[in-house]
PDB file of N, CA and C in Angstrom:
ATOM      1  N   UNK P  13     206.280 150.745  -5.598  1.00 54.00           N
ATOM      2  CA  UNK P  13     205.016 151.451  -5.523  1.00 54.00           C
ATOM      3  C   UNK P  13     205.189 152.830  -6.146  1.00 54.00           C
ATOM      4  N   UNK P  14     204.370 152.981  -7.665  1.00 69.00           N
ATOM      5  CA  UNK P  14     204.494 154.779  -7.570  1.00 69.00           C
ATOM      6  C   UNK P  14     203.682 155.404  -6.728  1.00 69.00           C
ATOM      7  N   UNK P  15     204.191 156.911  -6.848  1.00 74.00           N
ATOM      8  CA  UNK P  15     203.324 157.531  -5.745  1.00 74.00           C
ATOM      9  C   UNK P  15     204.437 159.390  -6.359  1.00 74.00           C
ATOM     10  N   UNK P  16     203.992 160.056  -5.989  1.00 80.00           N
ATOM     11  CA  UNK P  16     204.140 161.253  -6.260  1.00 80.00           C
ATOM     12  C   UNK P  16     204.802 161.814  -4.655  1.00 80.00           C
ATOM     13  N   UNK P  17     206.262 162.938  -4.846  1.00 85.00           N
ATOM     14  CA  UNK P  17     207.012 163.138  -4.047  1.00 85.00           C
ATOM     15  C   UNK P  17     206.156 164.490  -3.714  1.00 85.00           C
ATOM     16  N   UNK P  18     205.901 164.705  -3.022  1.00 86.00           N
ATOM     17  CA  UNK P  18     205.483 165.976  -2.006  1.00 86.00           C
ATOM     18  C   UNK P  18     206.334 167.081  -0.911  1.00 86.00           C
ATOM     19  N   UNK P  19     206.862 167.749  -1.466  1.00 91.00           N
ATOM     20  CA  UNK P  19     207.742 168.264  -0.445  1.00 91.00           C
ATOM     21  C   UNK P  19     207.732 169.908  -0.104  1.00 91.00           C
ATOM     22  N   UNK P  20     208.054 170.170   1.142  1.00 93.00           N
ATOM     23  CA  UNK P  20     207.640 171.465   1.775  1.00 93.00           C
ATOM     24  C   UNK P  20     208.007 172.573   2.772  1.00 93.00           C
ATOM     25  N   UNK P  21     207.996 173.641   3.103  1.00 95.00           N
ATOM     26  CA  UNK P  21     209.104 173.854   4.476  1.00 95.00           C
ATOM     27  C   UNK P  21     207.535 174.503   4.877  1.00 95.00           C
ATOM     28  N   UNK P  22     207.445 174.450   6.095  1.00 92.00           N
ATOM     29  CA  UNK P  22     206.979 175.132   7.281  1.00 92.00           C
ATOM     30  C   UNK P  22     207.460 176.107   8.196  1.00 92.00           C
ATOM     31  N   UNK P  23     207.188 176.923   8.259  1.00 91.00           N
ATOM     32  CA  UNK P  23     207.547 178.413   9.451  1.00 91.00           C
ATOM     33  C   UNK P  23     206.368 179.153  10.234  1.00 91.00           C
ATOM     34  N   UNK P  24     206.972 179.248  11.396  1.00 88.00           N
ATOM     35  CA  UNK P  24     205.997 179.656  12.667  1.00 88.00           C
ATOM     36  C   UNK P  24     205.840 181.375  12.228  1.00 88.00           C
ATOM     37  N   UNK P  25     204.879 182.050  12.561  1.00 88.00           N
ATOM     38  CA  UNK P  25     204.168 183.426  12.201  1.00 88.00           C
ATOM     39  C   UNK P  25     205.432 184.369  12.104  1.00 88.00           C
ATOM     40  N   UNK P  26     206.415 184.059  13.043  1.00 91.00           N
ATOM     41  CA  UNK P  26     207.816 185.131  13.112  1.00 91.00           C
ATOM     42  C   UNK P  26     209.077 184.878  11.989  1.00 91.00           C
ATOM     43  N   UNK P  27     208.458 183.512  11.043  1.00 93.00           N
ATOM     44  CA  UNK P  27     209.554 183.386  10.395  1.00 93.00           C
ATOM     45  C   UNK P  27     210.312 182.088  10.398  1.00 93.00           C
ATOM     46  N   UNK P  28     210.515 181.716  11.477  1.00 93.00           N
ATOM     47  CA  UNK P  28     211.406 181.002  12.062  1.00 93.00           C
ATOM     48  C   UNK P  28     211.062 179.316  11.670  1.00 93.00           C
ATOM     49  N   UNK P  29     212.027 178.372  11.602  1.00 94.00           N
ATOM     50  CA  UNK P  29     211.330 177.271  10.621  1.00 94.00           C
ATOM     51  C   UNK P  29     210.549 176.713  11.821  1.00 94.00           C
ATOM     52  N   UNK P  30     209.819 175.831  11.451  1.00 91.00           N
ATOM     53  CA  UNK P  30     208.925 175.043  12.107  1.00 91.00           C
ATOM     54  C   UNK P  30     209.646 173.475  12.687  1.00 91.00           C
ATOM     55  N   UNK P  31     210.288 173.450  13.872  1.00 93.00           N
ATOM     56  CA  UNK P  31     210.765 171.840  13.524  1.00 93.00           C
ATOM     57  C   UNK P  31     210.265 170.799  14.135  1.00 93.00           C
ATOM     58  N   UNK P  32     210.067 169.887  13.498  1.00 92.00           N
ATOM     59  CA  UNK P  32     209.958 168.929  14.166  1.00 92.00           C
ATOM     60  C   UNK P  32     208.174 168.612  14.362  1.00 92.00           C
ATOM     61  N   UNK P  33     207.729 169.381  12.828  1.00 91.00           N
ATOM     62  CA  UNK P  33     206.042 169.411  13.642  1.00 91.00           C
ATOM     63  C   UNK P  33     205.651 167.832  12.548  1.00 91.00           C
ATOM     64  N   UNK P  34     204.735 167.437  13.127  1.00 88.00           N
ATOM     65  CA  UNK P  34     204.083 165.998  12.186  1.00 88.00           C
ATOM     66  C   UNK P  34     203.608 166.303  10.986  1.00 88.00           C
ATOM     67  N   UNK P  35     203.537 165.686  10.270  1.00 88.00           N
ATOM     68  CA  UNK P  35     203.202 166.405   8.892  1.00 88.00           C
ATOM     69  C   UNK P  35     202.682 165.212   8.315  1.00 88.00           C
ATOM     70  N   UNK P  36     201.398 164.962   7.673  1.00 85.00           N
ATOM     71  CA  UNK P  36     200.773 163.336   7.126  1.00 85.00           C
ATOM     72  C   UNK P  36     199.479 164.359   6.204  1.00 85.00           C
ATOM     73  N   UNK P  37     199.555 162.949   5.764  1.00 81.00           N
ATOM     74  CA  UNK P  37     199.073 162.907   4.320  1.00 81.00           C
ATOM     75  C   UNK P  37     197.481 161.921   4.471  1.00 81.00           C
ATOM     76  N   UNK P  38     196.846 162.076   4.256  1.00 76.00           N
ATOM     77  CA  UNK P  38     195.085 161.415   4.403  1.00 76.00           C
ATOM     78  C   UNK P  38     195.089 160.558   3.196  1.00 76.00           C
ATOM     79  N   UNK P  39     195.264 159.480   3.169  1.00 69.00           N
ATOM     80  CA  UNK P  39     194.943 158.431   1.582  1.00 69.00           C
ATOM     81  C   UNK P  39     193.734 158.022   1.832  1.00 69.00           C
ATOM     82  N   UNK P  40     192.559 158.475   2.157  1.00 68.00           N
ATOM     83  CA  UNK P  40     191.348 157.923   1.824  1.00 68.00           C
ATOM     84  C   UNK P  40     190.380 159.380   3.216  1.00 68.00           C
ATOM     85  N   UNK P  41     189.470 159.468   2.225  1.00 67.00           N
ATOM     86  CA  UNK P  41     188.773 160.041   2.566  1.00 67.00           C
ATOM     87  C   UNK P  41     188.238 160.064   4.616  1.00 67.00           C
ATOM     88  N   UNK P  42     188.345 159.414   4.973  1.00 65.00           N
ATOM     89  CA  UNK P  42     188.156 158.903   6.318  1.00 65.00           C
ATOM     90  C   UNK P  42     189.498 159.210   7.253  1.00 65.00           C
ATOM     91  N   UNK P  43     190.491 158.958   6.752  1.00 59.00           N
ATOM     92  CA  UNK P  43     191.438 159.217   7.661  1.00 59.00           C
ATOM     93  C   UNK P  43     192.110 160.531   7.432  1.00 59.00           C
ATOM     94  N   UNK P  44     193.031 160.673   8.488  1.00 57.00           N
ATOM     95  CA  UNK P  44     193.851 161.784   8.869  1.00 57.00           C
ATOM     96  C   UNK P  44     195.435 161.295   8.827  1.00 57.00           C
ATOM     97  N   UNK P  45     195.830 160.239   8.530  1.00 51.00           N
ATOM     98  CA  UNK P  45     197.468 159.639   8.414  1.00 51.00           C
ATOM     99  C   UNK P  45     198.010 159.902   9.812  1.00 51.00           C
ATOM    100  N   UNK P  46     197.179 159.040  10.801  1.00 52.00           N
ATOM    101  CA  UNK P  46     197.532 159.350  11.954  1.00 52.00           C
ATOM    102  C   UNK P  46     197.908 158.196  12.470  1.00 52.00           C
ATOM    103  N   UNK P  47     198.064 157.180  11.532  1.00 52.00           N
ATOM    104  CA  UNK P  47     198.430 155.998  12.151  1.00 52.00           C
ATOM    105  C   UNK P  47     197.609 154.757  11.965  1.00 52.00           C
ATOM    106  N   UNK P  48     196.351 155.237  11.776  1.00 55.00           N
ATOM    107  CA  UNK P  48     195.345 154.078  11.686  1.00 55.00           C
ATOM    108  C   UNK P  48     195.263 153.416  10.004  1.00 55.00           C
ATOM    109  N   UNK P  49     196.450 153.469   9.481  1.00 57.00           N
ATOM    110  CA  UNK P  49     196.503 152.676   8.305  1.00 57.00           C
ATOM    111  C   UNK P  49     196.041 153.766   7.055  1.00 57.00           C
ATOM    112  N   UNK P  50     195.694 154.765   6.999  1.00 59.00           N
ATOM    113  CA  UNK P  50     194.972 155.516   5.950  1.00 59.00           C
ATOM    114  C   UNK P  50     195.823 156.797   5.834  1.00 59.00           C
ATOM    115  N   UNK P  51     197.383 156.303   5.742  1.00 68.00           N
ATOM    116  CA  UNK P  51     198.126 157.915   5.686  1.00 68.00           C
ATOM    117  C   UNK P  51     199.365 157.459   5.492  1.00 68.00           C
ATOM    118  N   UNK P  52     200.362 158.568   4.958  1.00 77.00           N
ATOM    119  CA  UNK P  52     201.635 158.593   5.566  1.00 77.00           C
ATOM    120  C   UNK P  52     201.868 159.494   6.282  1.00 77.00           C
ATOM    121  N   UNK P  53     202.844 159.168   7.129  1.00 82.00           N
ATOM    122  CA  UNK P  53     203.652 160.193   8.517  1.00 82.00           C
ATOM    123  C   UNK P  53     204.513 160.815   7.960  1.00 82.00           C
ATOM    124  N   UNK P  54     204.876 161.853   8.702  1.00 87.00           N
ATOM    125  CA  UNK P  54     206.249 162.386   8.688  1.00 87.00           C
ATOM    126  C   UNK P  54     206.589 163.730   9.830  1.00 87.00           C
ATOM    127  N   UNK P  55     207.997 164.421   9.615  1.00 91.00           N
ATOM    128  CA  UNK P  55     207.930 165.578  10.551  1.00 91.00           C
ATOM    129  C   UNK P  55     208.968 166.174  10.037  1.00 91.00           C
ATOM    130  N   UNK P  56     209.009 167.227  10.319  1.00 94.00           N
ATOM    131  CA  UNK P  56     209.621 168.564   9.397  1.00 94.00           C
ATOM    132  C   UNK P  56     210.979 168.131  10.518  1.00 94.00           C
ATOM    133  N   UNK P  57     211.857 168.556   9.431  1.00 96.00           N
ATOM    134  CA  UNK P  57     213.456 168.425  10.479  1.00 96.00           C
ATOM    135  C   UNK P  57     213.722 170.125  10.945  1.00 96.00           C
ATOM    136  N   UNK P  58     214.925 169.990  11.063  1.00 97.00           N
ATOM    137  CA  UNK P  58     215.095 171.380  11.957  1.00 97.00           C
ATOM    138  C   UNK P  58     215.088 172.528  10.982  1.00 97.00           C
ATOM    139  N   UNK P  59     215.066 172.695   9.750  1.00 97.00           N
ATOM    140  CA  UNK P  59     214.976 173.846   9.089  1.00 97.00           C
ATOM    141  C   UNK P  59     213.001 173.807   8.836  1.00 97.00           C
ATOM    142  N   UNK P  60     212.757 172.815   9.262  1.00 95.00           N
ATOM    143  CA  UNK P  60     210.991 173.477   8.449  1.00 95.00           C
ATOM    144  C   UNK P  60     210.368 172.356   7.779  1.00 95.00           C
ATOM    145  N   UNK P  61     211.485 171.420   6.773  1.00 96.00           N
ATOM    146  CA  UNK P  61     211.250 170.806   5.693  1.00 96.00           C
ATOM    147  C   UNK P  61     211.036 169.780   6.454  1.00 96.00           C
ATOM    148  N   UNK P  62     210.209 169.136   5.155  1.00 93.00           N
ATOM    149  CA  UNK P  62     209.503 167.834   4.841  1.00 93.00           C
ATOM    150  C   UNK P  62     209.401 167.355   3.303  1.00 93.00           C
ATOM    151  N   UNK P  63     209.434 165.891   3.304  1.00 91.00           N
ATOM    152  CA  UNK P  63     209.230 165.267   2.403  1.00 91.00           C
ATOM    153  C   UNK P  63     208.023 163.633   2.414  1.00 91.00           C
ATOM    154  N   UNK P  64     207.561 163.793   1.636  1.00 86.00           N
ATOM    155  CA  UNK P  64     206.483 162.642   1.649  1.00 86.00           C
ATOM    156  C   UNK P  64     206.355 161.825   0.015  1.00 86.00           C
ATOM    157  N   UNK P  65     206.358 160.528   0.333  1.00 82.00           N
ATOM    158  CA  UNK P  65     205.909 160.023  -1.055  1.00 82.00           C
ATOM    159  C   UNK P  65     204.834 159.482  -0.820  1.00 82.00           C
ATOM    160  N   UNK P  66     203.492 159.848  -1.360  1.00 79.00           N
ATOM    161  CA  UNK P  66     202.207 159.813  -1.365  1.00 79.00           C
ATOM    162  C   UNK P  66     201.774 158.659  -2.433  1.00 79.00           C
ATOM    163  N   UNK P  67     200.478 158.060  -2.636  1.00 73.00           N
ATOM    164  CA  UNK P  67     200.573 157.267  -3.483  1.00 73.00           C
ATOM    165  C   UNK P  67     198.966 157.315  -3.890  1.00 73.00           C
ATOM    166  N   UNK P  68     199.364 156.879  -5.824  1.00 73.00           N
ATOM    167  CA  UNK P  68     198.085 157.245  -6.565  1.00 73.00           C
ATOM    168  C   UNK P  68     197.021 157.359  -6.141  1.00 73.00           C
ATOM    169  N   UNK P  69     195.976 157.663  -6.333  1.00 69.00           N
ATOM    170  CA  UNK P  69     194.815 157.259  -5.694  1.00 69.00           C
ATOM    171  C   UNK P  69     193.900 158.976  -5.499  1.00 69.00           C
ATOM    172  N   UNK P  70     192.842 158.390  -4.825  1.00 65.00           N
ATOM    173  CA  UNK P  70     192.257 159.507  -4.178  1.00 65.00           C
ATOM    174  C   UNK P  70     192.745 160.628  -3.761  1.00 65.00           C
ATOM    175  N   UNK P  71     192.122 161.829  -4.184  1.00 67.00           N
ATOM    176  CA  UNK P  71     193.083 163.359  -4.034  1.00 67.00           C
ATOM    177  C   UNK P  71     193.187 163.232  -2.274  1.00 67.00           C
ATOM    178  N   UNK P  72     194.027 163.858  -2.244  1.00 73.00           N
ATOM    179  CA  UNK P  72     194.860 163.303  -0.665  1.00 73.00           C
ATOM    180  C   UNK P  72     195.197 165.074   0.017  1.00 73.00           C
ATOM    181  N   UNK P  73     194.825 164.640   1.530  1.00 76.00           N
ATOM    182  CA  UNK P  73     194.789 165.625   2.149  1.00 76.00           C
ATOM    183  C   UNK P  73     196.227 166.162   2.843  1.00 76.00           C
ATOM    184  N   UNK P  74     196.459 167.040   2.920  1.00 79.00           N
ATOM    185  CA  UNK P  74     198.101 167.248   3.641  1.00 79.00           C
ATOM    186  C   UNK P  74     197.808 168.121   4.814  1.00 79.00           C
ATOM    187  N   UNK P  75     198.298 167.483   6.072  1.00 77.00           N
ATOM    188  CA  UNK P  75     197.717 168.066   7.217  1.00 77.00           C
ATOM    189  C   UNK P  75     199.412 168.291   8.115  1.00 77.00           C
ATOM    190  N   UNK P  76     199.028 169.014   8.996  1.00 78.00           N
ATOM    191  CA  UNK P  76     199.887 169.477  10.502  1.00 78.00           C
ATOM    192  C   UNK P  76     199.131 169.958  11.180  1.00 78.00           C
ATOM    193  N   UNK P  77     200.497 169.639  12.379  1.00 76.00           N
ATOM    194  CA  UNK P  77     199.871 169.633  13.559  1.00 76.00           C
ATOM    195  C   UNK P  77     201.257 170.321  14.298  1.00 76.00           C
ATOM    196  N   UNK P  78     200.736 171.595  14.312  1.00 72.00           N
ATOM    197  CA  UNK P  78     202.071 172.224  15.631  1.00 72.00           C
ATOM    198  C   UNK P  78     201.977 172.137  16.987  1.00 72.00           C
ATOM    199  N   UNK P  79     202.650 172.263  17.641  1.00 72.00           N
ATOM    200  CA  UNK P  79     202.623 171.709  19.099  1.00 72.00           C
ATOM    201  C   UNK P  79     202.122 172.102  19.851  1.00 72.00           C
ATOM    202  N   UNK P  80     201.518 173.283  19.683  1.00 66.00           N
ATOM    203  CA  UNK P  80     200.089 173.778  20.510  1.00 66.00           C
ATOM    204  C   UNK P  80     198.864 173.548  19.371  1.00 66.00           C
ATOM    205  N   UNK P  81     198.897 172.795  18.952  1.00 56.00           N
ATOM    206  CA  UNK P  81     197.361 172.387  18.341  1.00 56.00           C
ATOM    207  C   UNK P  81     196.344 171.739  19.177  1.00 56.00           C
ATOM    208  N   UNK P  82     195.263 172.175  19.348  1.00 53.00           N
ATOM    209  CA  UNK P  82     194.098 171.775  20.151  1.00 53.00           C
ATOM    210  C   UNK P  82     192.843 171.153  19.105  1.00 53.00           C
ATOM    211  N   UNK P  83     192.208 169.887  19.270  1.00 45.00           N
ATOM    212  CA  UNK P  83     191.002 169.969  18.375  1.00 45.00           C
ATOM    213  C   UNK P  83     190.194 170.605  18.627  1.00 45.00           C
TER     214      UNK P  83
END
């Protein structure tokens, strides 16, 4: 499957990396890559980073979610 590599670090307001937060990708307008088939997953390891391979298509959304996120 092609698909285009996406990759990124995350850090909390003080600096400090972000770990371990979810990190997904929206492949269709409707979803959020939360599981319901319309995304890829992922989660930043202990320095921040992330990597995603995303795939052609519809311009695609890149979302997180830190651990005090509220909707």
């Amino acid at each position: 499957v092609k698909g285009n590599v996406v990759t990124g670090r995350l850090l909390l307001p003080d600096g400090q990396p972000a770990a371990n937060v979810p990190v997904m990708v929206a492949t269709h307008r409707d979803g959020f890559g939360d599981g319901d088939g319309r995304g890829i997953n992922s989660r930043t390891d202990e320095q921040g980073r992330y990597r995603l391979v995303t795939r052609q298509g519809w311009p695609q959304r890149l979302h997180w979610f830190p651990e005090d996120f509220a909707s």
